[in-house]
Coordinates of C-alpha atoms and ligand atoms in Angstrom, one line a residue:
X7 CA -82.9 -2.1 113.0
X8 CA -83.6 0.1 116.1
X9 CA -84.7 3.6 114.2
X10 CA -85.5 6.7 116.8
X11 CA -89.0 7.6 116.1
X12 CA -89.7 11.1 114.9
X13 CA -91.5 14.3 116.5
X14 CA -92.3 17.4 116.0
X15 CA -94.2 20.3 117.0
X16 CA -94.1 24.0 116.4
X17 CA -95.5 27.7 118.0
X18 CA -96.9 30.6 115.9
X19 CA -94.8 34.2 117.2
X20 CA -98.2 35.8 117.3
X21 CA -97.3 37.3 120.6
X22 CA -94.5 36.9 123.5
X23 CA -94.3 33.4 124.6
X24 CA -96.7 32.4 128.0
X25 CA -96.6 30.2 131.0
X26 CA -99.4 28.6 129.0
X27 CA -97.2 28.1 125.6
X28 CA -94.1 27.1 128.1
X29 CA -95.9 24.8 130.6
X30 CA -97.7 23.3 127.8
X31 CA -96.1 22.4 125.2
X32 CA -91.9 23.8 125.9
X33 CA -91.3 22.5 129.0
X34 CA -92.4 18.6 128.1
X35 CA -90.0 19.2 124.2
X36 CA -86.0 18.9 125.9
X37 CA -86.7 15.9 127.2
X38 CA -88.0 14.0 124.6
X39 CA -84.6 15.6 122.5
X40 CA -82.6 12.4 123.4
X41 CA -85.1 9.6 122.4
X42 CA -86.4 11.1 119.3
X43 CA -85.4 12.8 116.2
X44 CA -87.0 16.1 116.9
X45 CA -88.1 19.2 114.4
X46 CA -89.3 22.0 116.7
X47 CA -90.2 25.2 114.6
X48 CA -91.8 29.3 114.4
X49 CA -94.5 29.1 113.1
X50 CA -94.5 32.2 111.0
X51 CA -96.6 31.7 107.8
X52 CA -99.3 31.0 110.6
X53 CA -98.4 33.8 112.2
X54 CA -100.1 36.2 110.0
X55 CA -103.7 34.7 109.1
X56 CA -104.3 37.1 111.7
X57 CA -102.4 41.2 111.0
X58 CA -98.8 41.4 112.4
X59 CA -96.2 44.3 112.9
X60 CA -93.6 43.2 110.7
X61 CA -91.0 44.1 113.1
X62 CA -93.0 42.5 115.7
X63 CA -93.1 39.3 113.8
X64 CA -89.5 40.1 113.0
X65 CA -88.6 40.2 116.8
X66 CA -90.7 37.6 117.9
X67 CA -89.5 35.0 115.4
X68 CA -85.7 35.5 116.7
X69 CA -86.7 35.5 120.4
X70 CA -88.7 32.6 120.3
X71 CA -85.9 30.4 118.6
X72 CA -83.7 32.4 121.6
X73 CA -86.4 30.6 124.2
X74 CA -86.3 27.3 122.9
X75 CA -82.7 26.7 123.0
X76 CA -82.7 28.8 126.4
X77 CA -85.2 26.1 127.2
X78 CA -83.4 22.9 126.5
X79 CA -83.8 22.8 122.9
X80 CA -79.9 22.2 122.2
X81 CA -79.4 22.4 118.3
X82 CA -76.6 20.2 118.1
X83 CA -79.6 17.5 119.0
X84 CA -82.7 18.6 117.3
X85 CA -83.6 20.4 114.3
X86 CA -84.7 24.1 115.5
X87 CA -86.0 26.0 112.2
X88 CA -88.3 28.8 110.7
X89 CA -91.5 27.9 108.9
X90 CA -90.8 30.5 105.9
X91 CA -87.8 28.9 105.6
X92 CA -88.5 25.8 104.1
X93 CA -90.9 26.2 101.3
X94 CA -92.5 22.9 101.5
X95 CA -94.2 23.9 103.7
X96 CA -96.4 26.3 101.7
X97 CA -96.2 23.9 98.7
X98 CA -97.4 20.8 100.7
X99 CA -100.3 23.2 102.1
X100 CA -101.6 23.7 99.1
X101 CA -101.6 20.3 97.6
X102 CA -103.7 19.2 101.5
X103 CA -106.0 22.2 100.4
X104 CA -107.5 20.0 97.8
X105 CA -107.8 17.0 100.3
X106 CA -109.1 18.6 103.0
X107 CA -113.3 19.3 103.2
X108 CA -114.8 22.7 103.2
X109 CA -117.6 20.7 106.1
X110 CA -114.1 19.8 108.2
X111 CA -112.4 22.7 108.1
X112 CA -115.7 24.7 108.9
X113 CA -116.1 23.1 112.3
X114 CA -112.7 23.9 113.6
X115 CA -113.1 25.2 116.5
X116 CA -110.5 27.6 116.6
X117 CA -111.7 29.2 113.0
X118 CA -114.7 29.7 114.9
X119 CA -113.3 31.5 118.0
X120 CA -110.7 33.6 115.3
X121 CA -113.4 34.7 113.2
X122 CA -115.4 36.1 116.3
X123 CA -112.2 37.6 117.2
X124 CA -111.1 39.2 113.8
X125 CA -114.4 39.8 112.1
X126 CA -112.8 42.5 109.6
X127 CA -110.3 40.4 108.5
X128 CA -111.9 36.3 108.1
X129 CA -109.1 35.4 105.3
X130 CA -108.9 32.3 103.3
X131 CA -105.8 31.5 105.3
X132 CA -107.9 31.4 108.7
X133 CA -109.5 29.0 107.0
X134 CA -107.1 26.4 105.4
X135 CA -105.0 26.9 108.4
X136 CA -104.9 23.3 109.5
X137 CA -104.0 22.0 105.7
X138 CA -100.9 24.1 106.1
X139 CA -100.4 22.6 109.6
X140 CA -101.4 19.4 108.3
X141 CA -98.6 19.7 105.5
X142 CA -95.9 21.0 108.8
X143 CA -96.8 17.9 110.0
X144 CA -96.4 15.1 107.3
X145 CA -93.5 16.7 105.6
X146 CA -91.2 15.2 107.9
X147 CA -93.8 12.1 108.9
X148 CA -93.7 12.1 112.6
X149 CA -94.5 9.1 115.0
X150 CA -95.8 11.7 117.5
X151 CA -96.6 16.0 117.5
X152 CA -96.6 17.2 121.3
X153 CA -99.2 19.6 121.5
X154 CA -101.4 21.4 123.7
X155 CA -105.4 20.5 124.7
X156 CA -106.3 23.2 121.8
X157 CA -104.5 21.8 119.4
X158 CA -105.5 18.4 119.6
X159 CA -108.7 19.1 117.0
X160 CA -105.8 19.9 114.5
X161 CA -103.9 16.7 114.6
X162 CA -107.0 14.8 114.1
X163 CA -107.9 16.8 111.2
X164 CA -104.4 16.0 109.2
X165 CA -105.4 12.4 110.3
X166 CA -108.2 12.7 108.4
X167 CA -106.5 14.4 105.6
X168 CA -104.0 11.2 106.0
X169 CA -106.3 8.8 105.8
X170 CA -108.0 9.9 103.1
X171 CA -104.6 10.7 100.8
X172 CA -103.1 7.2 101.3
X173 CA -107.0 5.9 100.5
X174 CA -106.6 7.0 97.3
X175 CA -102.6 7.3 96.0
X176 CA -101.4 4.3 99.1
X177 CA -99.5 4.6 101.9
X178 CA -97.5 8.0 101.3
X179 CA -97.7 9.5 104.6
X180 CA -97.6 8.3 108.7
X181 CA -100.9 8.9 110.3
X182 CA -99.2 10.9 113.5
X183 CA -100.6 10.4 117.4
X184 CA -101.5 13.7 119.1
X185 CA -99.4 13.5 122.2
X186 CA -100.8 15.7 125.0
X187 CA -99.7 16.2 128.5
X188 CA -101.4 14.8 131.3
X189 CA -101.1 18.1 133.5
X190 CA -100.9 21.5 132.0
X191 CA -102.2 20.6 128.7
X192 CA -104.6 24.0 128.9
X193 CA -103.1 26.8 131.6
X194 CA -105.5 29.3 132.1
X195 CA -105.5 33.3 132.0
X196 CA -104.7 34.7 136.1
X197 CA -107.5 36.7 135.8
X198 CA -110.1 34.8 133.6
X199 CA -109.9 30.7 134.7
X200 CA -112.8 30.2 132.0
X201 CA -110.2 31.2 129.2
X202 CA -106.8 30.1 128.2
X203 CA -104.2 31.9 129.0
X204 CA -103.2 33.0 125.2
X205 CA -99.8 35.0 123.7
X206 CA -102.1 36.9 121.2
X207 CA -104.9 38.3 122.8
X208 CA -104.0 42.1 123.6
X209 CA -106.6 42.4 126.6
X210 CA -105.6 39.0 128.7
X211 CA -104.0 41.0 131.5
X212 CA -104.0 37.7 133.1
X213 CA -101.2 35.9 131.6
X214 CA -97.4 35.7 132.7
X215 CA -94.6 36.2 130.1
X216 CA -91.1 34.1 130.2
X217 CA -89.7 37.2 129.8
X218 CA -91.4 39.1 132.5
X219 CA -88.9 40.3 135.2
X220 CA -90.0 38.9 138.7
X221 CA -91.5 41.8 140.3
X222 CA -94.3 42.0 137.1
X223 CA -94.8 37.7 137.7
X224 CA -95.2 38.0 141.7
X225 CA -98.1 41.5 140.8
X226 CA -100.0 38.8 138.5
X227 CA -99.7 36.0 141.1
X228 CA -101.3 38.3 144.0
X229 CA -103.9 39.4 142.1
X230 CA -105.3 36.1 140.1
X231 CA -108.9 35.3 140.6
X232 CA -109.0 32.6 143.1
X233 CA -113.1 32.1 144.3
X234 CA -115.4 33.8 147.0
X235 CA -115.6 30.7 148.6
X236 CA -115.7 31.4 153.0
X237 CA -113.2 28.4 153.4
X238 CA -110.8 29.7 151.2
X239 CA -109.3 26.4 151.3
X240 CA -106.5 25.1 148.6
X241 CA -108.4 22.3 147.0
X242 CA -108.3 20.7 143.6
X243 CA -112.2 21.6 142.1
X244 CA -111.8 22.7 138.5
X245 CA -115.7 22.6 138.0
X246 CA -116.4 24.9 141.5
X247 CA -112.9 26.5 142.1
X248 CA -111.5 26.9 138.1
X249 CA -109.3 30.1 139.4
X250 CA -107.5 27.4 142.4
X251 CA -107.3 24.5 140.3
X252 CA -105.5 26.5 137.4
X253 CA -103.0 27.7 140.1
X254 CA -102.6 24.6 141.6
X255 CA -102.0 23.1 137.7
X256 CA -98.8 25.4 137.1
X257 CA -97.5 25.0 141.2
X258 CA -97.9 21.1 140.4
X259 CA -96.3 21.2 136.8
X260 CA -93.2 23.9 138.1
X261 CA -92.6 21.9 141.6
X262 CA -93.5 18.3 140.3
X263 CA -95.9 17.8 143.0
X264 CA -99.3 15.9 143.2
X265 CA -102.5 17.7 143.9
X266 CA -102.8 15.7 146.9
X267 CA -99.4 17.1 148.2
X268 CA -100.2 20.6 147.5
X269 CA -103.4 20.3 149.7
X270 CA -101.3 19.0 151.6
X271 CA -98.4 22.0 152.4
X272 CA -101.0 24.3 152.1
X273 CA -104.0 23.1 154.5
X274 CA -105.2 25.7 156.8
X275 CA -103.4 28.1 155.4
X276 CA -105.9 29.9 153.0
X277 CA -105.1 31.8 149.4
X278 CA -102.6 34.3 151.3
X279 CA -99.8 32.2 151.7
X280 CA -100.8 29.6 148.2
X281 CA -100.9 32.8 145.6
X282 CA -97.0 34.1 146.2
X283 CA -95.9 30.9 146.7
X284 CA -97.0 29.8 143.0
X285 CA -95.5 33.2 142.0
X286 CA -91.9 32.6 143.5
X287 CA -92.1 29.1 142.0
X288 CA -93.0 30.8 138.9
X289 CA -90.0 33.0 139.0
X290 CA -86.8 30.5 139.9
X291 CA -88.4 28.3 136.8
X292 CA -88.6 31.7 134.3
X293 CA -85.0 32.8 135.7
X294 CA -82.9 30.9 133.8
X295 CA -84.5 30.9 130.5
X296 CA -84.6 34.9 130.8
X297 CA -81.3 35.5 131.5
X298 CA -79.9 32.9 128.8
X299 CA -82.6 34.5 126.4
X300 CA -81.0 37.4 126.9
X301 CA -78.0 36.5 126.3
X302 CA -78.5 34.4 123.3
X303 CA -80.1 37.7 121.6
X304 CA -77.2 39.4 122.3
X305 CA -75.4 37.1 119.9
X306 CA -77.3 37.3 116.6
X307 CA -74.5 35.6 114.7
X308 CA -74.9 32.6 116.6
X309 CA -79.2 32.7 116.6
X310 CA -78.3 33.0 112.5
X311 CA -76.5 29.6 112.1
X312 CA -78.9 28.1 114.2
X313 CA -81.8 28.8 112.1
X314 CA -79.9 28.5 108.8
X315 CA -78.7 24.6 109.8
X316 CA -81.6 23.9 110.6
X317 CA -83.8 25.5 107.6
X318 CA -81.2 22.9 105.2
X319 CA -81.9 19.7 107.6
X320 CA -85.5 20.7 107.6
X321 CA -85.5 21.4 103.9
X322 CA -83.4 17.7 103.3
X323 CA -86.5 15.9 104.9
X324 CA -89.2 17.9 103.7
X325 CA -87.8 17.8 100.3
X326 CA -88.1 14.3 100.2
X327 CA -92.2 13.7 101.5
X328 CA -93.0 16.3 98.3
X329 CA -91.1 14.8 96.1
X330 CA -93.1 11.5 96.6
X331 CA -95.9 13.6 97.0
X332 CA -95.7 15.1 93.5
X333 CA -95.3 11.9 91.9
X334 CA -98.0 10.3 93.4
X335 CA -100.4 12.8 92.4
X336 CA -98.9 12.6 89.2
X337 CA -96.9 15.5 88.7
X338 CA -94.4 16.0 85.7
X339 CA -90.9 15.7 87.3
X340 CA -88.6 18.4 86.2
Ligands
LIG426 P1 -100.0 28.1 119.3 O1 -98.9 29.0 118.8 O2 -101.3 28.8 119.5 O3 -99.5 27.4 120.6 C1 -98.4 26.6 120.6 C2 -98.5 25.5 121.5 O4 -98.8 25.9 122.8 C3 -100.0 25.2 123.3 N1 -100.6 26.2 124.2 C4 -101.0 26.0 125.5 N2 -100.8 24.9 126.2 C5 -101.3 25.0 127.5 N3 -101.9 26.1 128.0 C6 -102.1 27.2 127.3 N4 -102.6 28.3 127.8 C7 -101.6 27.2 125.9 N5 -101.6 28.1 124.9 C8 -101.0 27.5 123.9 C9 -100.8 24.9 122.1 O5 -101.7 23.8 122.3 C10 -99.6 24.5 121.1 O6 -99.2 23.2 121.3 N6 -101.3 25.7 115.1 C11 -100.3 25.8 116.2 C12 -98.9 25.9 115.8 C13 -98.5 24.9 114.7 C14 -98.2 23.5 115.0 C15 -97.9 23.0 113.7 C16 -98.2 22.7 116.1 C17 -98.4 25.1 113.4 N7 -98.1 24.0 112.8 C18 -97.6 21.6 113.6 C19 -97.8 21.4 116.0 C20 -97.6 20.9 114.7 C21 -100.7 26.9 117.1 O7 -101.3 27.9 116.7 O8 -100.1 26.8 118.3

């Protein structure tokens, strides 16, 4: 028997979908939409470990499933679905609570950087935050989760969590691969090359939206941080020229071409001609998926079957991994 392997991966609508969050992770996900059986999802109960608008959350949850079917993500060929909607999700979390360590989840990096960032409000759900990821993994047992350079500490915590479950009750769950894109695993802010460029942060001026007309995406092209250096030469350094190698990292994941080639068309010709022509590339890739965003909002009918098919194929699966769940651990049946 030749069965498709599984995948899935999913983004938190903590703020308007990047570059970063599309050249990332998005960008890689319609391709792999033939080969694989694929959940992609909004990640909404993460959402708010840190406050949210309601509305906001409201708004973002819709556009983002908008995005990814704009993107690629045809639903006729993937499972496209919201977290909140399938309430294994919280379930599952809870049970991984009591398998994951208080020592592991300490040294997450990201409760580390979250807590610095939101030191009124350190909850108990920045802090289980990868068990409940953990359990939006396993419920549906994927071979792989495409994610991006950040999230990588994550997927090795729920195979931790894995390993440690099937130690004691046997082999209940798949112990997933991170899978992690070779270039543009980590896109950096346009005005801060040390930091990522990140959907939630309200003062990252330096990030690009996909739905940022084209006049706003060619102002943050001309004025990212490039480096003092005299040469002013286009040349892959990350260590001495972060601010060039980031921009060479989305011209090289947009175009398809090498580092070498971008030298290349761009020898000579200093940071002048290099920063709008990132931008315009920039632009024709965002084009499409703005427009058919757009249009896809328009038609909330639509956006609402989407989501409901998919929360009842999700829920099918899911169902399923508790149910074993439950009786492993030795739960009454009803
Ligand atoms: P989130 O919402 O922060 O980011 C979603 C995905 O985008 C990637 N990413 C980036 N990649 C490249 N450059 C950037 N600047 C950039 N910013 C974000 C992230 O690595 C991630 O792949 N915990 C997850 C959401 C989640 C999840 C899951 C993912 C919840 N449950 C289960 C996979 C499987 C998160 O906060 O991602």
């Amino acid at each position: 028997m030749n069965e498709k392997k599984t995948m899935l991966s999913g983004i938190k609508p903590s703020g308007d979908l990047t570059l970063g969050s599309y050249l990332g992770p998005l960008h890689h996900w319609p391709k792999m939409i033939e080969e694989y059986d694929c959940y992609f999802f909004m990640a909404d109960l993460h959402a708010i470990t840190v406050r949210q608008d309601p509305a906001a959350l409201r708004r973002r949850t819709l556009e983002q499933l908008a995005q990814y079917i704009a993107c690629g993500l045809d639903p006729d060929k993937c499972t496209l679905f919201i977290q909140s909607h399938v309430r294994q999700h919280a379930e599952l979390g809870w049970v991984l609570n009591c398998y994951a360590m208080f020592g592991e989840l300490s040294r997450m990096t990201q409760f580390k950087d979250k807590s610095a960032k939101n030191a009124d409000n350190i909850n108990g759900g920045l802090f289980t935050y990868p068990s409940l990821m953990a359990a939006d993994i396993l419920l549906y047992q994927p071979d792989f989760v495409p994610v991006g350079e950040d999230q990588k500490q994550h997927v090795e915590l729920t195979r931790n969590i894995v390993q440690r479950f099937n130690g004691v009750y046997g082999d209940v769950f798949k112990v997933p691969e991170p899978y992690i894109p070779k270039v543009g695993a980590r896109i950096m802010s346009l005005t801060n090359p040390a930091a990522k460029m990140s959907k939630s942060e309200t003062e990252d001026t330096g990030r690009v939206t996909l739905m940022d007309d084209p006049g706003a995406i060619m102002k943050q092209f001309k004025r990212a941080i490039t480096d003092s250096d005299t040469e002013r030469c286009v040349r892959y350094d990350p260590d001495n020229k972060p601010g060039v190698a980031n921009l060479m990292t989305i011209y090289s994941t947009v175009t398809g071409k090498t580092y070498a080639e971008i030298e290349q068309e761009f020898d000579g010709q200093g940071y002048g001609k290099f920063k709008p022509a990132v931008g315009e590339a920039v632009v024709e890739i965002l084009r499409p998926i703005r427009e058919e965003t757009q249009r896809l909002l328009s038609d909330k009918s639509y956006l609402e079957g989407v989501y409901r098919a998919g929360a009842d194929k999700a829920s099918h699966a899911a169902e399923k991994t508790l149910r074993k769940v439950y009786k492993k651990i030795g739960f009454v049946a009803r």
